[in-house]
PDB file of C-alpha atoms in Angstrom:
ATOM      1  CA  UNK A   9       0.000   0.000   0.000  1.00 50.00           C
ATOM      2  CA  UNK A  10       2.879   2.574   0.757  1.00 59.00           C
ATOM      3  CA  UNK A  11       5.700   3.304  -1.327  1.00 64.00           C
ATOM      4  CA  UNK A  12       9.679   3.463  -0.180  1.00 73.00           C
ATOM      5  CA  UNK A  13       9.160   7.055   0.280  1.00 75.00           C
ATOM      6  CA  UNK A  14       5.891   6.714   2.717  1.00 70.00           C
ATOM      7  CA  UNK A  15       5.426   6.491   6.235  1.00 73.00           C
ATOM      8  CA  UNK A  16       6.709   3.623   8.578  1.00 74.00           C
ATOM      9  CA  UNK A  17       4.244   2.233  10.703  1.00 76.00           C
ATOM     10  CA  UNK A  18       5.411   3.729  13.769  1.00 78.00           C
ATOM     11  CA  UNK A  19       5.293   6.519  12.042  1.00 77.00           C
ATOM     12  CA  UNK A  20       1.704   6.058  11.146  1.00 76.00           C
ATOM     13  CA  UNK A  21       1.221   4.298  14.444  1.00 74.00           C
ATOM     14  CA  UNK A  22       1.947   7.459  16.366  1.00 77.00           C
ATOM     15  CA  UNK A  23      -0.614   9.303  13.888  1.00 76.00           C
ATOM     16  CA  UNK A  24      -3.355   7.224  14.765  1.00 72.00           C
ATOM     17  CA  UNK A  25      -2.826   8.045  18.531  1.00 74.00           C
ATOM     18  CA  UNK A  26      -2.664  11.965  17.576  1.00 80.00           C
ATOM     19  CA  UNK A  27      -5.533  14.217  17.082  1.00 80.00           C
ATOM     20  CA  UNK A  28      -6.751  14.765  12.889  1.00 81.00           C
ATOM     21  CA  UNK A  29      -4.740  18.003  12.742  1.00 81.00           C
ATOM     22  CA  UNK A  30      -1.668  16.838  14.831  1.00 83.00           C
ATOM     23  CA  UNK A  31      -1.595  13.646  12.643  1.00 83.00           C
ATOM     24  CA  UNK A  32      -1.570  14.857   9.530  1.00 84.00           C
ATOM     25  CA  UNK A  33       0.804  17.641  10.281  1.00 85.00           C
ATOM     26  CA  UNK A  34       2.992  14.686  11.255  1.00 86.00           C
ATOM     27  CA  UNK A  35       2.139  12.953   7.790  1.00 84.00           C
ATOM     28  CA  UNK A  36       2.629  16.009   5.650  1.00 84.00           C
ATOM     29  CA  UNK A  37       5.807  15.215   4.304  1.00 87.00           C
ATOM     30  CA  UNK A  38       5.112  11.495   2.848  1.00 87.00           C
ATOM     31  CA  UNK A  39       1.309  12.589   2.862  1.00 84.00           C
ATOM     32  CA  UNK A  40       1.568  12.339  -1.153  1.00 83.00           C
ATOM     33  CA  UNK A  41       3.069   8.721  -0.975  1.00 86.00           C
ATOM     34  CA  UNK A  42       0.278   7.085   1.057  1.00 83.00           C
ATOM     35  CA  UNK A  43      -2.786   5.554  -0.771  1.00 81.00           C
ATOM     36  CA  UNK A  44      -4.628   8.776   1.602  1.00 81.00           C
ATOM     37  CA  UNK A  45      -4.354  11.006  -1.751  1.00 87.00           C
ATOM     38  CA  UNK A  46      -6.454  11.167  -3.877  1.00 91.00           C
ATOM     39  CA  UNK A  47      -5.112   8.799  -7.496  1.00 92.00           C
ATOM     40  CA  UNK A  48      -4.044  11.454 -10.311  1.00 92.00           C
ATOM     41  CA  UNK A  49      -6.651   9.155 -12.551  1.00 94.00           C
ATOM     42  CA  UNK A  50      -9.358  10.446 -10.573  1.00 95.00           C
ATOM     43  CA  UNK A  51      -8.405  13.906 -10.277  1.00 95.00           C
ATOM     44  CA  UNK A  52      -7.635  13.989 -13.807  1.00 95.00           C
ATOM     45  CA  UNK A  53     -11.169  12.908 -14.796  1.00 96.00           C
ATOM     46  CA  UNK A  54     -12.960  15.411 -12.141  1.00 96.00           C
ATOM     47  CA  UNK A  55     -11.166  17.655 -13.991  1.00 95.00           C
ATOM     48  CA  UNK A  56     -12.097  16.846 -17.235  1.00 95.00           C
ATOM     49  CA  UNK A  57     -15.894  17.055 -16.242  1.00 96.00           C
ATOM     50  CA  UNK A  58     -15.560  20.221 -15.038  1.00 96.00           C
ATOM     51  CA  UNK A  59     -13.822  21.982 -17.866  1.00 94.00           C
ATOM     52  CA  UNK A  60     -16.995  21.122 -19.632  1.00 93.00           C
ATOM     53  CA  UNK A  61     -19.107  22.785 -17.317  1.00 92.00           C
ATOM     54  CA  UNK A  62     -17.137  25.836 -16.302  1.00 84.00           C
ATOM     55  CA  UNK A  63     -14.789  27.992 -17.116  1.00 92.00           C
ATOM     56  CA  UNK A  64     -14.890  29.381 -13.165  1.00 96.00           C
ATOM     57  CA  UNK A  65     -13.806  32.322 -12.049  1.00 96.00           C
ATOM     58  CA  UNK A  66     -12.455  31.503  -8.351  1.00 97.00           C
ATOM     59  CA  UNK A  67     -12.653  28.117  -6.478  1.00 97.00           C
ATOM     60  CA  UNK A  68     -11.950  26.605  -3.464  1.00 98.00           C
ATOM     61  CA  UNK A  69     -10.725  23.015  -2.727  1.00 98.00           C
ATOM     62  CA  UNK A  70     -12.076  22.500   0.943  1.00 97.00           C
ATOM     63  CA  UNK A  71      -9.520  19.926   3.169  1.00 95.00           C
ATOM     64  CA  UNK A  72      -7.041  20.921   0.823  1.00 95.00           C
ATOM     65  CA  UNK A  73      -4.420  18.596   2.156  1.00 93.00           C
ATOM     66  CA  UNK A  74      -1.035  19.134   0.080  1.00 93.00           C
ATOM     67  CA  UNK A  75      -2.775  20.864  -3.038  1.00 93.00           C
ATOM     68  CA  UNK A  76      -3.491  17.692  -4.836  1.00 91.00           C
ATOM     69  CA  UNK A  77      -7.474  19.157  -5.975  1.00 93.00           C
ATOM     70  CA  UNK A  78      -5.964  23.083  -6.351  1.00 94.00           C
ATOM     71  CA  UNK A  79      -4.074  21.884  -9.158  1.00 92.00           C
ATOM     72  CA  UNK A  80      -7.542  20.949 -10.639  1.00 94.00           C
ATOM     73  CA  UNK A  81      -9.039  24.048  -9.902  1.00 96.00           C
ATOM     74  CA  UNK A  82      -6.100  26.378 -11.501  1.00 94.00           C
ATOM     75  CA  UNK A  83      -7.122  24.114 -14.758  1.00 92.00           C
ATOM     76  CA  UNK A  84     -10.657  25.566 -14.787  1.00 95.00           C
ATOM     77  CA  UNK A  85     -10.401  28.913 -12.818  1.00 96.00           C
ATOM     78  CA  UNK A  86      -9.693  32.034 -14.683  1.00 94.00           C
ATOM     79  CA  UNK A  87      -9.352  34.592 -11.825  1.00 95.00           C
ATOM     80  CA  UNK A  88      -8.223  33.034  -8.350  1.00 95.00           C
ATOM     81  CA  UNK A  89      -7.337  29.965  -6.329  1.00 97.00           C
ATOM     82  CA  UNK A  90      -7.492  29.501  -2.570  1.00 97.00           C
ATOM     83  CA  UNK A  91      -7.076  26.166  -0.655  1.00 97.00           C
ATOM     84  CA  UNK A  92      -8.157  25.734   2.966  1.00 97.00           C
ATOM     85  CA  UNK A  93      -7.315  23.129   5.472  1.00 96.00           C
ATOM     86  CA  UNK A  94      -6.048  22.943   9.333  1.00 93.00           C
ATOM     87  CA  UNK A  95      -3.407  21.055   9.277  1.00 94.00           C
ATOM     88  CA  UNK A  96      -0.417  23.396   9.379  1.00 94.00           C
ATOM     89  CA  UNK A  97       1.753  21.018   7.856  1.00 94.00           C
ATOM     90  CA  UNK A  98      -0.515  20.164   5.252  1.00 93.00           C
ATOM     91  CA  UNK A  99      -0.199  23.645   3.925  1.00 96.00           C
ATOM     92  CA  UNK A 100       3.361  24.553   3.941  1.00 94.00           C
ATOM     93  CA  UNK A 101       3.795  21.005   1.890  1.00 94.00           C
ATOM     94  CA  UNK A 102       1.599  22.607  -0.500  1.00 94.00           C
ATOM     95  CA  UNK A 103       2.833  25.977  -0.548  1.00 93.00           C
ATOM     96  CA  UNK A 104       6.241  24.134  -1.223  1.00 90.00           C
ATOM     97  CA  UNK A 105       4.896  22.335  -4.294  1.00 87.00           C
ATOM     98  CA  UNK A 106       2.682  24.871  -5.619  1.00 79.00           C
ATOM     99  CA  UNK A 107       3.294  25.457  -9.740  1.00 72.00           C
ATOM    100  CA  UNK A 108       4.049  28.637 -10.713  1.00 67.00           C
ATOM    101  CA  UNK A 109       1.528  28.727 -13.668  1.00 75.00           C
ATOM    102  CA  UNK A 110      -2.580  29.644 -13.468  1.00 82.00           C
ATOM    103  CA  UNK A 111      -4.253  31.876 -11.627  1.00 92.00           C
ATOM    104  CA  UNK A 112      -3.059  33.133  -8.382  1.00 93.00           C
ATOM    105  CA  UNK A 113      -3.474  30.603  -5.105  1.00 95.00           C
ATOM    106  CA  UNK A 114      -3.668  31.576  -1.935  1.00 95.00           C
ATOM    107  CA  UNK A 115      -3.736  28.981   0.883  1.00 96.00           C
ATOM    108  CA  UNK A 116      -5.873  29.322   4.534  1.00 97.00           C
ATOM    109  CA  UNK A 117      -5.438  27.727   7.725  1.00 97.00           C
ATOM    110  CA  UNK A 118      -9.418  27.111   8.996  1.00 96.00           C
ATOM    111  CA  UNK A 119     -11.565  24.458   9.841  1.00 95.00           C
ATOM    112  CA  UNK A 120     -14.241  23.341   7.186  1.00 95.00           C
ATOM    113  CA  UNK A 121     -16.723  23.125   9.877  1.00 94.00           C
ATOM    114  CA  UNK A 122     -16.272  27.211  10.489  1.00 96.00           C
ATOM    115  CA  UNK A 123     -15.233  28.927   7.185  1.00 96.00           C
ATOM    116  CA  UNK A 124     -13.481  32.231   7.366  1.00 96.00           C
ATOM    117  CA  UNK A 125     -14.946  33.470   3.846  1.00 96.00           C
ATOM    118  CA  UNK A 126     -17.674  35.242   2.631  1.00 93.00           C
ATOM    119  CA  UNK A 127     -19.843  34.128  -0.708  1.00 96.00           C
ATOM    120  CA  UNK A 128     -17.130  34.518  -3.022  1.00 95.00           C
ATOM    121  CA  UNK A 129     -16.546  31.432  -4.797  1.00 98.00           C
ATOM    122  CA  UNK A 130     -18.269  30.100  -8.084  1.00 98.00           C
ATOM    123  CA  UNK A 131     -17.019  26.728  -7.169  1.00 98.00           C
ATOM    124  CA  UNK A 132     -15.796  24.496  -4.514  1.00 98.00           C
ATOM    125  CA  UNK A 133     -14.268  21.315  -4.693  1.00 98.00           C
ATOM    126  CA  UNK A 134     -12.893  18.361  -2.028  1.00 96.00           C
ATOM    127  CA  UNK A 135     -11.319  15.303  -2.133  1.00 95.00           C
ATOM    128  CA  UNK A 136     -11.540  12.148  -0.030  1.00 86.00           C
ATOM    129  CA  UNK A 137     -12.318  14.429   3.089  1.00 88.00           C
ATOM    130  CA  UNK A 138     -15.536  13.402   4.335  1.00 90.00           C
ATOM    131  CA  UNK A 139     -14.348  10.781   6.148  1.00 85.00           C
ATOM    132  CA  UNK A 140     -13.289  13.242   9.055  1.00 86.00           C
ATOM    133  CA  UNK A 141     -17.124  13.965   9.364  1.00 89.00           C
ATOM    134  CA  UNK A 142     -19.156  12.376  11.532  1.00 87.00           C
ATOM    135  CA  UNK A 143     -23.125  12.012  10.123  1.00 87.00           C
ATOM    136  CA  UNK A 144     -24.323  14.527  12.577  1.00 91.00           C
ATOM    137  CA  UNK A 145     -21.844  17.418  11.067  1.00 92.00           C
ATOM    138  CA  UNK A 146     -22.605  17.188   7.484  1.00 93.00           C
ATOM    139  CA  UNK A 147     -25.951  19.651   7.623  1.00 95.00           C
ATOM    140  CA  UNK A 148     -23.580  22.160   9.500  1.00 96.00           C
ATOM    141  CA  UNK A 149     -20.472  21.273   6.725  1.00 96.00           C
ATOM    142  CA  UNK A 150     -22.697  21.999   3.924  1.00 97.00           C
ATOM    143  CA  UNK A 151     -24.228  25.200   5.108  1.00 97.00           C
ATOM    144  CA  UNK A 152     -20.632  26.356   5.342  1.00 97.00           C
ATOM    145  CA  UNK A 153     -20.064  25.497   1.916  1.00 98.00           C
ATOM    146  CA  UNK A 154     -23.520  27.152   1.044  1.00 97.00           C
ATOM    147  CA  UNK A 155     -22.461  30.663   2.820  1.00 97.00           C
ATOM    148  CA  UNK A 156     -19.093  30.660   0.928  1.00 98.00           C
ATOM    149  CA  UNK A 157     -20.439  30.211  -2.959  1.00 98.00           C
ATOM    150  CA  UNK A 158     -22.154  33.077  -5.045  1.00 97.00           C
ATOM    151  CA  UNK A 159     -25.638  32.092  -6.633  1.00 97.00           C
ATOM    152  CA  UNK A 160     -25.418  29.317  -9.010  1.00 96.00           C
ATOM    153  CA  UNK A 161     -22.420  28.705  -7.387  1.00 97.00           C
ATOM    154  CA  UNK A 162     -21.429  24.646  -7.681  1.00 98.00           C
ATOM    155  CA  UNK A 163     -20.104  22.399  -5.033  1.00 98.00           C
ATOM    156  CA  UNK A 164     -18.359  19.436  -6.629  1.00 98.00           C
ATOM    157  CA  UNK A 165     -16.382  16.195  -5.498  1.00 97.00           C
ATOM    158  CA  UNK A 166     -16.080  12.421  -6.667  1.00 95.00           C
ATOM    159  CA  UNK A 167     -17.578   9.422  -4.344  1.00 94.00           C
ATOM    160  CA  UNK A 168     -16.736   6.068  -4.679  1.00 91.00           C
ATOM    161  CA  UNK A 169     -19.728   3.171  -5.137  1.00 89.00           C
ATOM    162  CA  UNK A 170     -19.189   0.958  -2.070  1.00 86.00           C
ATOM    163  CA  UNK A 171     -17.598  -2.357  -2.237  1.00 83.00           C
ATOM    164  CA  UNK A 172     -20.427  -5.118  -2.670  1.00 84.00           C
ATOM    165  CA  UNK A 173     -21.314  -6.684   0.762  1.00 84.00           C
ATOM    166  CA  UNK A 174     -19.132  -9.650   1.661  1.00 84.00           C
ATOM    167  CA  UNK A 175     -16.291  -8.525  -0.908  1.00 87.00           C
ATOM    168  CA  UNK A 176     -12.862  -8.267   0.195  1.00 87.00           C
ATOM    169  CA  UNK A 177     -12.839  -4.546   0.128  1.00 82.00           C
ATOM    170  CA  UNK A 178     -15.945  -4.666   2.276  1.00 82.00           C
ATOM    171  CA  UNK A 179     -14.467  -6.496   5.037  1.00 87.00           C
ATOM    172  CA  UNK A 180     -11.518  -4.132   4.689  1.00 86.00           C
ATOM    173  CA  UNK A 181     -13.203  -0.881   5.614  1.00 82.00           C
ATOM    174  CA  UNK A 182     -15.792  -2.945   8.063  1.00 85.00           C
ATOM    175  CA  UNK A 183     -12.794  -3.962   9.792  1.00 87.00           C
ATOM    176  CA  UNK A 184     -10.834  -0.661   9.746  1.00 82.00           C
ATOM    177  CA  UNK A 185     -13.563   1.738  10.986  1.00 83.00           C
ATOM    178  CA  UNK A 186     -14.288  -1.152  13.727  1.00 89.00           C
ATOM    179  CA  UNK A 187     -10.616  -0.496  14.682  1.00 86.00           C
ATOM    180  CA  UNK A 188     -11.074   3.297  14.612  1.00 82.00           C
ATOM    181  CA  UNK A 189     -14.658   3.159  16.475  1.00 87.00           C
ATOM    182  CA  UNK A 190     -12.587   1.367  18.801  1.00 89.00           C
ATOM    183  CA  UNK A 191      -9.855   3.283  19.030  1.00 83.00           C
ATOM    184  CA  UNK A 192     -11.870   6.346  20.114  1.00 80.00           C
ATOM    185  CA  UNK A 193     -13.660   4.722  22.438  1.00 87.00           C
ATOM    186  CA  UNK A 194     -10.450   4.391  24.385  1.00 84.00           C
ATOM    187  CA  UNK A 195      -8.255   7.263  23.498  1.00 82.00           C
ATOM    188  CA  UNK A 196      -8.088  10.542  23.800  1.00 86.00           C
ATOM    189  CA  UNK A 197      -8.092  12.734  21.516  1.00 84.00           C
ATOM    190  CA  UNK A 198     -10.010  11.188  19.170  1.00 81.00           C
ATOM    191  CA  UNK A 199      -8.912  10.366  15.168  1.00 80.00           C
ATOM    192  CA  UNK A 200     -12.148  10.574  13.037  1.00 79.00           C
ATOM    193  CA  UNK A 201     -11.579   8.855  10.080  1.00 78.00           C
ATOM    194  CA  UNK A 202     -14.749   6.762   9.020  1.00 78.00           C
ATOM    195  CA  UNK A 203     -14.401   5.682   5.389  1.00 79.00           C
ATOM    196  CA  UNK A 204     -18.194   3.928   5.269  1.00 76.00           C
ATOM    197  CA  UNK A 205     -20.021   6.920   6.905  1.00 68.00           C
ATOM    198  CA  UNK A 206     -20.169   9.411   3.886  1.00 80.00           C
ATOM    199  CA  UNK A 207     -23.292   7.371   1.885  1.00 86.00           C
ATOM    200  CA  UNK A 208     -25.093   9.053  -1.090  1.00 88.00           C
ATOM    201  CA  UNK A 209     -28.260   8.937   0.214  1.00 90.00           C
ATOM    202  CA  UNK A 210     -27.445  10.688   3.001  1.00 90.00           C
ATOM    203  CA  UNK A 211     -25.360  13.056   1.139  1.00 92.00           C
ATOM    204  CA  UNK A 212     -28.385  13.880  -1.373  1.00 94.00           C
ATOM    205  CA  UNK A 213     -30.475  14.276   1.055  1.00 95.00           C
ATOM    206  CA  UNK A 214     -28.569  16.559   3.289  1.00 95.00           C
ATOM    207  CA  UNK A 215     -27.227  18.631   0.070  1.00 97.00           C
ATOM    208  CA  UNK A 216     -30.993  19.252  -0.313  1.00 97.00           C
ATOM    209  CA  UNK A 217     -32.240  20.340   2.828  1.00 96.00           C
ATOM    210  CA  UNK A 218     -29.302  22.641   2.581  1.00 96.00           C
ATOM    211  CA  UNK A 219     -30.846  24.011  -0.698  1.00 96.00           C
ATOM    212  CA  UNK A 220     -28.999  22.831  -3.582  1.00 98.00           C
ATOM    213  CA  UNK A 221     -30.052  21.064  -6.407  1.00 97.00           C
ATOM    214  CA  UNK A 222     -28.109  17.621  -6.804  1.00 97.00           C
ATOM    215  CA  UNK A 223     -27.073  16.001  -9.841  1.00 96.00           C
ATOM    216  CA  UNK A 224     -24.855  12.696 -10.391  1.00 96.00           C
ATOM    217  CA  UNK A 225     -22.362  12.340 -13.160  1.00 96.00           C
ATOM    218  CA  UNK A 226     -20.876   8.974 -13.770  1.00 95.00           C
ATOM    219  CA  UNK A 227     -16.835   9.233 -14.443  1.00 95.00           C
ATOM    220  CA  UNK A 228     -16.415   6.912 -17.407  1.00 93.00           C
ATOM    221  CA  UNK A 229     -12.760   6.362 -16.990  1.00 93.00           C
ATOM    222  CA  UNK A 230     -13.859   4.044 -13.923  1.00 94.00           C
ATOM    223  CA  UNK A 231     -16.476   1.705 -15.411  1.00 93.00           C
ATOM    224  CA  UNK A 232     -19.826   0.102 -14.462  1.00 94.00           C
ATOM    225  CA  UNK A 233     -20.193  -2.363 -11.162  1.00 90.00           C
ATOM    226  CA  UNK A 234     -21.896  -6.104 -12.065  1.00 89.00           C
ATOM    227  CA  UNK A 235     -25.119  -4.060 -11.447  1.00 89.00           C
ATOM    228  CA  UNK A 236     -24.078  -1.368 -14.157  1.00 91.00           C
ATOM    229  CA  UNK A 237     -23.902   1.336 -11.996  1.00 92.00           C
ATOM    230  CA  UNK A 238     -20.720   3.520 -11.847  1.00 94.00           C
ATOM    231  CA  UNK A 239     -17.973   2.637  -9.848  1.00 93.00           C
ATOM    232  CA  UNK A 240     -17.162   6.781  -9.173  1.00 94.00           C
ATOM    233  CA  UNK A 241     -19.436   9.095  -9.811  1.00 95.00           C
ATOM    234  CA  UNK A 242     -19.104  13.229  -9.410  1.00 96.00           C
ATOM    235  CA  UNK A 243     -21.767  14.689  -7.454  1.00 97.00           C
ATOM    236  CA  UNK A 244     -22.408  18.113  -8.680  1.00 97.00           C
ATOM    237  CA  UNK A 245     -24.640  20.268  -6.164  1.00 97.00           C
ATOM    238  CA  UNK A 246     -25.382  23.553  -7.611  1.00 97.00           C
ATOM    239  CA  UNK A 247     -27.083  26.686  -5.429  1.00 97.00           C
ATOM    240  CA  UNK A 248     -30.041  28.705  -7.099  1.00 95.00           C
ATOM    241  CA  UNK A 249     -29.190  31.751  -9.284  1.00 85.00           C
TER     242      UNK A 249
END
C-alpha cells in the first residue's frame, strides 16, 4: 500500500494516537506517498468534467491537504485559487509544491466546519475528506459550503460506489472503521476517520435540505459495477441563481 518514500508504521502508528490536525501535520511530508491522496486518474477525470461545465472564475478546494485538488481548480479557474485546510503542515507542503503557472493561489489555515470566507466562490471542490465527518456534522459542513459560494455557485467532489457486501474490500473498511470506532472509544483525543459513513443517500439528502439542487455524473474512466452502476461518480450540487 505505501511506497519506499511513505510512512513507517510507527510513524503512522503514532498518527493514529494523535488528534486529525496533529496527525496529519505529522504525515505532511510522505502525505503524497500514502494511498490517503487522492489517485491522479481520478483527479484527472474530475477535472475533465468540469472543464466542460465551467470555465470558473475563483474556487476553493475545501480539506485541501497538500494541493493535490488546487491543481484541478487552476485548470478551470480564470481569476483566483485559494485552498483551505487545518493542518499546518498540510499547507506549507503545499505551498512548497505549488506550480508557478494559473491563476493566483492563496492557501488558509481554517476548519471546514467554520469557514473564514464570505460568498465569493463560483465553485468548490474536495477530495476524499468526508471521512473526518461524523453524520451529525454534514448539515452544518454543507451550510458552510452554502455561505461561501455566489448564486449558481457549484459544489463538486467524486464518491466512490461501495464495495459489494461480503467482498474483500468490504471487510476491509468494516474492519478498519471497527478499529477506529474502537480506538476512540479508548483514546483521547479522538482520530475521526470513518471511510463507510459518507453514503449518497445521506449526502443527497442533506445537500438538499441545505438548498442545492443535486445532480450525479458517472466518471467513465472508472467503469460500471456487475449491477451497471458507476464505480465513481461526481456529485455536482449547484445553489439557485
Amino acid at each position: 500500500m505505501f511506497s519506499p518514500e511513505g510512512p513507517s508504521l510507527r510513524e503512522l502508528a503514532v498518527q493514529a494516537l494523535s488528534s486529525v490536525e496533529r496527525g496529519y501535520d505529522l504525515l505532511a511530508p510522505k502525505f503524497d506517498h500514502t494511498p490517503f491522496r487522492t489517485p491522479d486518474a481520478v483527479l484527472d477525470a474530475v477535472g475533465s468534467l468540469l472543464r466542460r461545465t465551467g470555465p470558473y472564475d475563483a474556487g476553493l478546494d475545501l480539506c485541501c491537504g497538500t494541493g493535490a485538488g488546487v491543481e484541478v481548480l487552476a485548470q478551470v479557474c480564470r481569476e483566483r485559487v485559494t485552498g483551505v485546510d487545518f493542518s499546518a503542515g498540510m499547507l506549507d507542503v503545499a505551498r512548497e509544491q505549488a506550480g508557478p503557472t494559473g491563476p493566483p493561489v492563496s492557501w488558509v489555515r481554517a476548519d471546514a466546519r467554520a469557514l473564514p470566507f464570505a460568498p465569493a466562490f463560483d465553485l468548490v471542490v474536495s477530495f476524499g475528506a468526508f471521512g473526518h465527518f461524523l453524520p451529525r456534522e454534514l448539515p452544518g459542513l454543507f451550510a458552510q459550503v452554502r455561505s461561501v459560494l455566489r448564486p449558481g455557485g457549484r459544489f463538486a467532489f467524486p464518491l466512490v460506489a461501495p464495495p459489494r457486501p461480503g467482498s474483500p474490500g468490504y471487510w476491509t473498511l468494516l474492519v478498519f472503521d471497527t478499529v477506529m470506532r474502537v480506538r476512540n472509544a479508548l483514546w483521547r483525543p479522538p482520530f475521526v476517520m470513518y471511510y463507510r459513513a459518507f453514503r449518497l443517500g445521506d449526502v443527497r439528502r442533506e445537500l438538499t435540505e441545505a438548498g442545492f439542487r443535486v445532480e450525479l455524473h458517472a466518471l467513465p474512466e472508472f467503469g460500471r459495477r456487475p449491477d451497471g452502476s458507476p464505480r465513481v461518480r461526481l456529485v455536482m450540487a449547484r445553489l439557485p441563481g
